[in-house]
Amino acid sequence: MGQRERFILFLVGAALGVALLMAFNARSNPQRDERKRVANALTLPGMYYDHAVQGKSLFGHFILGERRTRLPSGGTRRELVTGGRNRFDVEGRVLPQYALLVVEQYAAGVEPSETAPVAAVDFFYADRGEVRLKPGRTLPAGAMPLTVKTVADNGTLRLTLDPQGLKGAAAFGLVDLLAGLTQATDTVESASLTHVDWRHEVEQIKANSSR
């Protein structure tokens, strides 16, 4: 085989290799795209899912506010406000974090600690919530602090608060505001923080990890 034939054979082999590689990448891209979509849609920092599934408590410098309540059952309810998942724009620049409320419950006789088992856990946004008003009702003047932004939508008020100010005693500002509004039974149908469906997100993580 002459040099010209060997060169042509090399070109054909290289072209075939490139074609096979492109075909492989085209076939695998949908899976990678789906994993990326799921990762970008997650609400909580990564370790929060592990702690929730394993019934482990959250302790660390990332906690912006904490308080504990003794329950009638003898157990303890521990509320934490923390920062949310790190987010970036399309150019890789850091976006402002949102705030999360973590609610841990401990069985009777179990004091919260880094090694204590958590009986139940749930997650909410600490900087946004919703108030549903009874038909024809409105909140009285001054019921909503100026720091809270509201958007009215057919009898529903969507509330947001700047997460940068949720630290220390102020960390539970929106939590307490909504709890107070639930007492206005003549005006308010319901008032609650926006819930994070973390169990659904865990199932998405499991499904994409197995691919």
PDB file of C-alpha atoms in Angstrom:
ATOM      1  CA  MET A   1       0.000   0.000   0.000  1.00  0.00           C
ATOM      2  CA  GLY A   2       1.427   3.312  -1.080  1.00  0.00           C
ATOM      3  CA  GLN A   3       1.728   6.493   0.956  1.00  0.00           C
ATOM      4  CA  ARG A   4      -1.255   8.045  -0.817  1.00  0.00           C
ATOM      5  CA  GLU A   5      -3.491   5.059  -0.037  1.00  0.00           C
ATOM      6  CA  ARG A   6      -2.366   5.042   3.607  1.00  0.00           C
ATOM      7  CA  PHE A   7      -3.134   8.765   3.885  1.00  0.00           C
ATOM      8  CA  ILE A   8      -6.617   8.277   2.394  1.00  0.00           C
ATOM      9  CA  LEU A   9      -7.234   5.355   4.776  1.00  0.00           C
ATOM     10  CA  PHE A  10      -6.159   7.535   7.704  1.00  0.00           C
ATOM     11  CA  LEU A  11      -8.570  10.292   6.660  1.00  0.00           C
ATOM     12  CA  VAL A  12     -11.446   7.816   6.322  1.00  0.00           C
ATOM     13  CA  GLY A  13     -10.699   6.340   9.747  1.00  0.00           C
ATOM     14  CA  ALA A  14     -10.480   9.778  11.367  1.00  0.00           C
ATOM     15  CA  ALA A  15     -13.769  10.843   9.753  1.00  0.00           C
ATOM     16  CA  LEU A  16     -15.433   7.639  10.934  1.00  0.00           C
ATOM     17  CA  GLY A  17     -14.129   8.206  14.463  1.00  0.00           C
ATOM     18  CA  VAL A  18     -15.449  11.755  14.528  1.00  0.00           C
ATOM     19  CA  ALA A  19     -18.831  10.580  13.204  1.00  0.00           C
ATOM     20  CA  LEU A  20     -19.088   7.886  15.886  1.00  0.00           C
ATOM     21  CA  LEU A  21     -18.103  10.360  18.599  1.00  0.00           C
ATOM     22  CA  MET A  22     -20.686  12.864  17.413  1.00  0.00           C
ATOM     23  CA  ALA A  23     -23.352  10.161  17.314  1.00  0.00           C
ATOM     24  CA  PHE A  24     -22.464   9.084  20.862  1.00  0.00           C
ATOM     25  CA  ASN A  25     -22.582  12.651  22.143  1.00  0.00           C
ATOM     26  CA  ALA A  26     -25.881  13.316  20.404  1.00  0.00           C
ATOM     27  CA  ARG A  27     -27.377  10.226  22.045  1.00  0.00           C
ATOM     28  CA  SER A  28     -26.069  11.049  25.519  1.00  0.00           C
ATOM     29  CA  ASN A  29     -26.844  14.786  25.468  1.00  0.00           C
ATOM     30  CA  PRO A  30     -30.522  14.392  26.456  1.00  0.00           C
ATOM     31  CA  GLN A  31     -29.504  12.579  29.652  1.00  0.00           C
ATOM     32  CA  ARG A  32     -26.886  15.194  30.487  1.00  0.00           C
ATOM     33  CA  ASP A  33     -29.359  17.963  29.737  1.00  0.00           C
ATOM     34  CA  GLU A  34     -31.958  16.380  32.007  1.00  0.00           C
ATOM     35  CA  ARG A  35     -29.441  15.979  34.857  1.00  0.00           C
ATOM     36  CA  LYS A  36     -28.442  19.615  34.437  1.00  0.00           C
ATOM     37  CA  ARG A  37     -32.090  20.713  34.386  1.00  0.00           C
ATOM     38  CA  VAL A  38     -32.835  18.823  37.589  1.00  0.00           C
ATOM     39  CA  ALA A  39     -29.706  20.170  39.301  1.00  0.00           C
ATOM     40  CA  ASN A  40     -30.598  23.752  38.366  1.00  0.00           C
ATOM     41  CA  ALA A  41     -34.164  23.296  39.626  1.00  0.00           C
ATOM     42  CA  LEU A  42     -33.168  22.073  43.094  1.00  0.00           C
ATOM     43  CA  THR A  43     -34.127  24.359  45.963  1.00  0.00           C
ATOM     44  CA  LEU A  44     -31.941  23.256  48.850  1.00  0.00           C
ATOM     45  CA  PRO A  45     -28.172  23.143  49.313  1.00  0.00           C
ATOM     46  CA  GLY A  46     -26.939  19.643  48.558  1.00  0.00           C
ATOM     47  CA  MET A  47     -26.259  18.416  52.085  1.00  0.00           C
ATOM     48  CA  TYR A  48     -29.766  19.397  53.227  1.00  0.00           C
ATOM     49  CA  TYR A  49     -31.226  16.495  51.238  1.00  0.00           C
ATOM     50  CA  ASP A  50     -28.806  14.032  52.863  1.00  0.00           C
ATOM     51  CA  HIS A  51     -29.588  15.325  56.341  1.00  0.00           C
ATOM     52  CA  ALA A  52     -33.345  15.224  55.733  1.00  0.00           C
ATOM     53  CA  VAL A  53     -33.330  11.665  54.370  1.00  0.00           C
ATOM     54  CA  GLN A  54     -31.032  10.395  57.134  1.00  0.00           C
ATOM     55  CA  GLY A  55     -32.841  12.260  59.934  1.00  0.00           C
ATOM     56  CA  LYS A  56     -29.790  14.315  60.871  1.00  0.00           C
ATOM     57  CA  SER A  57     -29.843  17.808  62.357  1.00  0.00           C
ATOM     58  CA  LEU A  58     -28.338  20.915  60.794  1.00  0.00           C
ATOM     59  CA  PHE A  59     -25.681  22.823  62.713  1.00  0.00           C
ATOM     60  CA  GLY A  60     -23.084  25.238  61.374  1.00  0.00           C
ATOM     61  CA  HIS A  61     -22.002  28.800  60.670  1.00  0.00           C
ATOM     62  CA  PHE A  62     -24.599  29.061  57.889  1.00  0.00           C
ATOM     63  CA  ILE A  63     -27.454  29.360  60.406  1.00  0.00           C
ATOM     64  CA  LEU A  64     -28.760  32.941  60.420  1.00  0.00           C
ATOM     65  CA  GLY A  65     -31.309  32.485  63.203  1.00  0.00           C
ATOM     66  CA  GLU A  66     -32.497  29.724  65.529  1.00  0.00           C
ATOM     67  CA  ARG A  67     -35.237  29.228  68.105  1.00  0.00           C
ATOM     68  CA  ARG A  68     -36.704  26.272  69.947  1.00  0.00           C
ATOM     69  CA  THR A  69     -40.196  25.522  71.238  1.00  0.00           C
ATOM     70  CA  ARG A  70     -41.222  22.814  73.669  1.00  0.00           C
ATOM     71  CA  LEU A  71     -44.166  20.843  72.284  1.00  0.00           C
ATOM     72  CA  PRO A  72     -47.111  19.518  74.353  1.00  0.00           C
ATOM     73  CA  SER A  73     -45.873  15.999  73.559  1.00  0.00           C
ATOM     74  CA  GLY A  74     -42.626  16.729  75.364  1.00  0.00           C
ATOM     75  CA  GLY A  75     -40.646  16.944  72.145  1.00  0.00           C
ATOM     76  CA  THR A  76     -38.865  19.989  70.749  1.00  0.00           C
ATOM     77  CA  ARG A  77     -39.501  22.022  67.633  1.00  0.00           C
ATOM     78  CA  ARG A  78     -36.343  23.667  66.314  1.00  0.00           C
ATOM     79  CA  GLU A  79     -36.655  26.409  63.681  1.00  0.00           C
ATOM     80  CA  LEU A  80     -33.657  27.566  61.659  1.00  0.00           C
ATOM     81  CA  VAL A  81     -33.288  30.280  59.055  1.00  0.00           C
ATOM     82  CA  THR A  82     -30.437  29.706  56.628  1.00  0.00           C
ATOM     83  CA  GLY A  83     -29.290  30.840  53.216  1.00  0.00           C
ATOM     84  CA  GLY A  84     -30.502  28.970  50.155  1.00  0.00           C
ATOM     85  CA  ARG A  85     -28.733  27.181  47.357  1.00  0.00           C
ATOM     86  CA  ASN A  86     -25.954  29.036  45.534  1.00  0.00           C
ATOM     87  CA  ARG A  87     -27.220  30.357  42.215  1.00  0.00           C
ATOM     88  CA  PHE A  88     -25.495  31.822  39.174  1.00  0.00           C
ATOM     89  CA  ASP A  89     -26.613  33.605  36.027  1.00  0.00           C
ATOM     90  CA  VAL A  90     -25.792  32.411  32.503  1.00  0.00           C
ATOM     91  CA  GLU A  91     -22.441  34.196  32.653  1.00  0.00           C
ATOM     92  CA  GLY A  92     -21.476  32.532  35.927  1.00  0.00           C
ATOM     93  CA  ARG A  93     -21.993  35.560  38.159  1.00  0.00           C
ATOM     94  CA  VAL A  94     -23.285  34.920  41.667  1.00  0.00           C
ATOM     95  CA  LEU A  95     -26.964  35.741  42.194  1.00  0.00           C
ATOM     96  CA  PRO A  96     -28.417  36.842  45.560  1.00  0.00           C
ATOM     97  CA  GLN A  97     -29.388  33.974  47.830  1.00  0.00           C
ATOM     98  CA  TYR A  98     -32.916  33.440  49.063  1.00  0.00           C
ATOM     99  CA  ALA A  99     -33.663  32.400  52.655  1.00  0.00           C
ATOM    100  CA  LEU A 100     -34.918  29.059  53.943  1.00  0.00           C
ATOM    101  CA  LEU A 101     -36.791  28.060  57.069  1.00  0.00           C
ATOM    102  CA  VAL A 102     -35.855  24.598  58.308  1.00  0.00           C
ATOM    103  CA  VAL A 103     -38.234  23.036  60.832  1.00  0.00           C
ATOM    104  CA  GLU A 104     -36.871  20.088  62.802  1.00  0.00           C
ATOM    105  CA  GLN A 105     -38.867  18.093  65.341  1.00  0.00           C
ATOM    106  CA  TYR A 106     -37.306  15.950  68.050  1.00  0.00           C
ATOM    107  CA  ALA A 107     -38.994  13.217  70.054  1.00  0.00           C
ATOM    108  CA  ALA A 108     -39.745  13.627  73.754  1.00  0.00           C
ATOM    109  CA  GLY A 109     -36.606  13.442  75.832  1.00  0.00           C
ATOM    110  CA  VAL A 110     -34.293  14.196  72.902  1.00  0.00           C
ATOM    111  CA  GLU A 111     -32.462  17.517  73.070  1.00  0.00           C
ATOM    112  CA  PRO A 112     -31.338  19.056  69.770  1.00  0.00           C
ATOM    113  CA  SER A 113     -27.654  18.477  69.088  1.00  0.00           C
ATOM    114  CA  GLU A 114     -25.391  17.589  66.183  1.00  0.00           C
ATOM    115  CA  THR A 115     -25.740  13.882  66.952  1.00  0.00           C
ATOM    116  CA  ALA A 116     -29.396  13.786  68.055  1.00  0.00           C
ATOM    117  CA  PRO A 117     -31.833  12.045  65.671  1.00  0.00           C
ATOM    118  CA  VAL A 118     -34.470  14.209  64.020  1.00  0.00           C
ATOM    119  CA  ALA A 119     -37.978  12.736  64.081  1.00  0.00           C
ATOM    120  CA  ALA A 120     -39.316  14.950  61.277  1.00  0.00           C
ATOM    121  CA  VAL A 121     -38.076  17.793  59.111  1.00  0.00           C
ATOM    122  CA  ASP A 122     -39.589  20.202  56.630  1.00  0.00           C
ATOM    123  CA  PHE A 123     -38.454  23.176  54.544  1.00  0.00           C
ATOM    124  CA  PHE A 124     -40.036  26.495  53.582  1.00  0.00           C
ATOM    125  CA  TYR A 125     -38.893  29.736  52.004  1.00  0.00           C
ATOM    126  CA  ALA A 126     -38.315  32.203  54.832  1.00  0.00           C
ATOM    127  CA  ASP A 127     -38.588  35.211  52.525  1.00  0.00           C
ATOM    128  CA  ARG A 128     -41.864  34.552  50.724  1.00  0.00           C
ATOM    129  CA  GLY A 129     -45.379  33.492  51.560  1.00  0.00           C
ATOM    130  CA  GLU A 130     -49.035  33.750  50.702  1.00  0.00           C
ATOM    131  CA  VAL A 131     -52.114  35.198  52.370  1.00  0.00           C
ATOM    132  CA  ARG A 132     -55.569  34.186  51.174  1.00  0.00           C
ATOM    133  CA  LEU A 133     -58.284  36.619  52.120  1.00  0.00           C
ATOM    134  CA  LYS A 134     -61.923  35.804  52.668  1.00  0.00           C
ATOM    135  CA  PRO A 135     -64.240  36.939  49.849  1.00  0.00           C
ATOM    136  CA  GLY A 136     -64.673  40.692  49.807  1.00  0.00           C
ATOM    137  CA  ARG A 137     -62.178  41.269  52.621  1.00  0.00           C
ATOM    138  CA  THR A 138     -59.039  43.389  52.718  1.00  0.00           C
ATOM    139  CA  LEU A 139     -56.315  43.753  55.290  1.00  0.00           C
ATOM    140  CA  PRO A 140     -56.623  46.819  57.526  1.00  0.00           C
ATOM    141  CA  ALA A 141     -54.202  49.690  57.018  1.00  0.00           C
ATOM    142  CA  GLY A 142     -50.879  49.090  58.740  1.00  0.00           C
ATOM    143  CA  ALA A 143     -51.281  45.304  58.888  1.00  0.00           C
ATOM    144  CA  MET A 144     -48.404  44.858  56.462  1.00  0.00           C
ATOM    145  CA  PRO A 145     -44.950  46.303  57.321  1.00  0.00           C
ATOM    146  CA  LEU A 146     -43.335  48.524  54.712  1.00  0.00           C
ATOM    147  CA  THR A 147     -40.448  46.048  54.405  1.00  0.00           C
ATOM    148  CA  VAL A 148     -42.817  43.416  52.993  1.00  0.00           C
ATOM    149  CA  LYS A 149     -43.676  43.623  49.300  1.00  0.00           C
ATOM    150  CA  THR A 150     -47.132  42.415  48.320  1.00  0.00           C
ATOM    151  CA  VAL A 151     -48.699  41.471  44.997  1.00  0.00           C
ATOM    152  CA  ALA A 152     -52.473  41.049  44.934  1.00  0.00           C
ATOM    153  CA  ASP A 153     -53.983  38.332  42.763  1.00  0.00           C
ATOM    154  CA  ASN A 154     -57.737  37.722  42.973  1.00  0.00           C
ATOM    155  CA  GLY A 155     -58.015  37.666  46.759  1.00  0.00           C
ATOM    156  CA  THR A 156     -54.531  36.286  47.324  1.00  0.00           C
ATOM    157  CA  LEU A 157     -51.572  38.334  48.523  1.00  0.00           C
ATOM    158  CA  ARG A 158     -48.121  37.072  47.597  1.00  0.00           C
ATOM    159  CA  LEU A 159     -45.565  38.346  50.087  1.00  0.00           C
ATOM    160  CA  THR A 160     -41.810  38.734  49.682  1.00  0.00           C
ATOM    161  CA  LEU A 161     -39.157  40.066  52.022  1.00  0.00           C
ATOM    162  CA  ASP A 162     -35.559  41.014  51.307  1.00  0.00           C
ATOM    163  CA  PRO A 163     -33.584  37.947  52.489  1.00  0.00           C
ATOM    164  CA  GLN A 164     -30.519  40.090  53.204  1.00  0.00           C
ATOM    165  CA  GLY A 165     -32.199  41.392  56.354  1.00  0.00           C
ATOM    166  CA  LEU A 166     -33.140  37.986  57.779  1.00  0.00           C
ATOM    167  CA  LYS A 167     -30.542  37.607  60.509  1.00  0.00           C
ATOM    168  CA  GLY A 168     -30.665  37.180  64.259  1.00  0.00           C
ATOM    169  CA  ALA A 169     -33.982  38.105  65.833  1.00  0.00           C
ATOM    170  CA  ALA A 170     -35.213  39.487  62.489  1.00  0.00           C
ATOM    171  CA  ALA A 171     -34.721  36.112  60.797  1.00  0.00           C
ATOM    172  CA  PHE A 172     -38.259  35.059  61.719  1.00  0.00           C
ATOM    173  CA  GLY A 173     -39.916  38.321  60.682  1.00  0.00           C
ATOM    174  CA  LEU A 174     -42.085  36.863  57.930  1.00  0.00           C
ATOM    175  CA  VAL A 175     -42.737  33.660  59.888  1.00  0.00           C
ATOM    176  CA  ASP A 176     -44.173  35.620  62.798  1.00  0.00           C
ATOM    177  CA  LEU A 177     -46.065  38.052  60.585  1.00  0.00           C
ATOM    178  CA  LEU A 178     -47.904  35.203  58.858  1.00  0.00           C
ATOM    179  CA  ALA A 179     -48.571  33.476  62.169  1.00  0.00           C
ATOM    180  CA  GLY A 180     -50.145  36.689  63.450  1.00  0.00           C
ATOM    181  CA  LEU A 181     -52.288  37.070  60.338  1.00  0.00           C
ATOM    182  CA  THR A 182     -53.792  33.616  60.824  1.00  0.00           C
ATOM    183  CA  GLN A 183     -55.390  35.004  64.000  1.00  0.00           C
ATOM    184  CA  ALA A 184     -57.373  37.526  61.962  1.00  0.00           C
ATOM    185  CA  THR A 185     -60.072  34.941  61.298  1.00  0.00           C
ATOM    186  CA  ASP A 186     -62.636  37.525  60.175  1.00  0.00           C
ATOM    187  CA  THR A 187     -60.399  38.613  57.297  1.00  0.00           C
ATOM    188  CA  VAL A 188     -57.829  35.916  56.520  1.00  0.00           C
ATOM    189  CA  GLU A 189     -58.614  32.460  55.171  1.00  0.00           C
ATOM    190  CA  SER A 190     -55.038  31.233  55.456  1.00  0.00           C
ATOM    191  CA  ALA A 191     -51.492  32.579  55.735  1.00  0.00           C
ATOM    192  CA  SER A 192     -48.362  30.504  55.261  1.00  0.00           C
ATOM    193  CA  LEU A 193     -44.817  30.459  54.003  1.00  0.00           C
ATOM    194  CA  THR A 194     -44.134  28.948  50.600  1.00  0.00           C
ATOM    195  CA  HIS A 195     -43.442  25.246  51.104  1.00  0.00           C
ATOM    196  CA  VAL A 196     -40.506  23.393  49.528  1.00  0.00           C
ATOM    197  CA  ASP A 197     -41.499  19.958  48.235  1.00  0.00           C
ATOM    198  CA  TRP A 198     -38.143  18.454  49.132  1.00  0.00           C
ATOM    199  CA  ARG A 199     -39.365  14.859  48.993  1.00  0.00           C
ATOM    200  CA  HIS A 200     -40.273  15.288  45.324  1.00  0.00           C
ATOM    201  CA  GLU A 201     -36.847  16.798  44.678  1.00  0.00           C
ATOM    202  CA  VAL A 202     -35.194  13.828  46.424  1.00  0.00           C
ATOM    203  CA  GLU A 203     -37.056  11.470  44.086  1.00  0.00           C
ATOM    204  CA  GLN A 204     -35.800  13.477  41.101  1.00  0.00           C
ATOM    205  CA  ILE A 205     -32.237  13.258  42.406  1.00  0.00           C
ATOM    206  CA  LYS A 206     -32.540   9.474  42.832  1.00  0.00           C
ATOM    207  CA  ALA A 207     -34.010   9.014  39.355  1.00  0.00           C
ATOM    208  CA  ASN A 208     -31.238  10.998  37.682  1.00  0.00           C
ATOM    209  CA  SER A 209     -28.467   9.421  39.773  1.00  0.00           C
ATOM    210  CA  SER A 210     -29.399   5.985  38.471  1.00  0.00           C
ATOM    211  CA  ARG A 211     -29.014   6.970  34.817  1.00  0.00           C
TER     212      ARG A 211
END
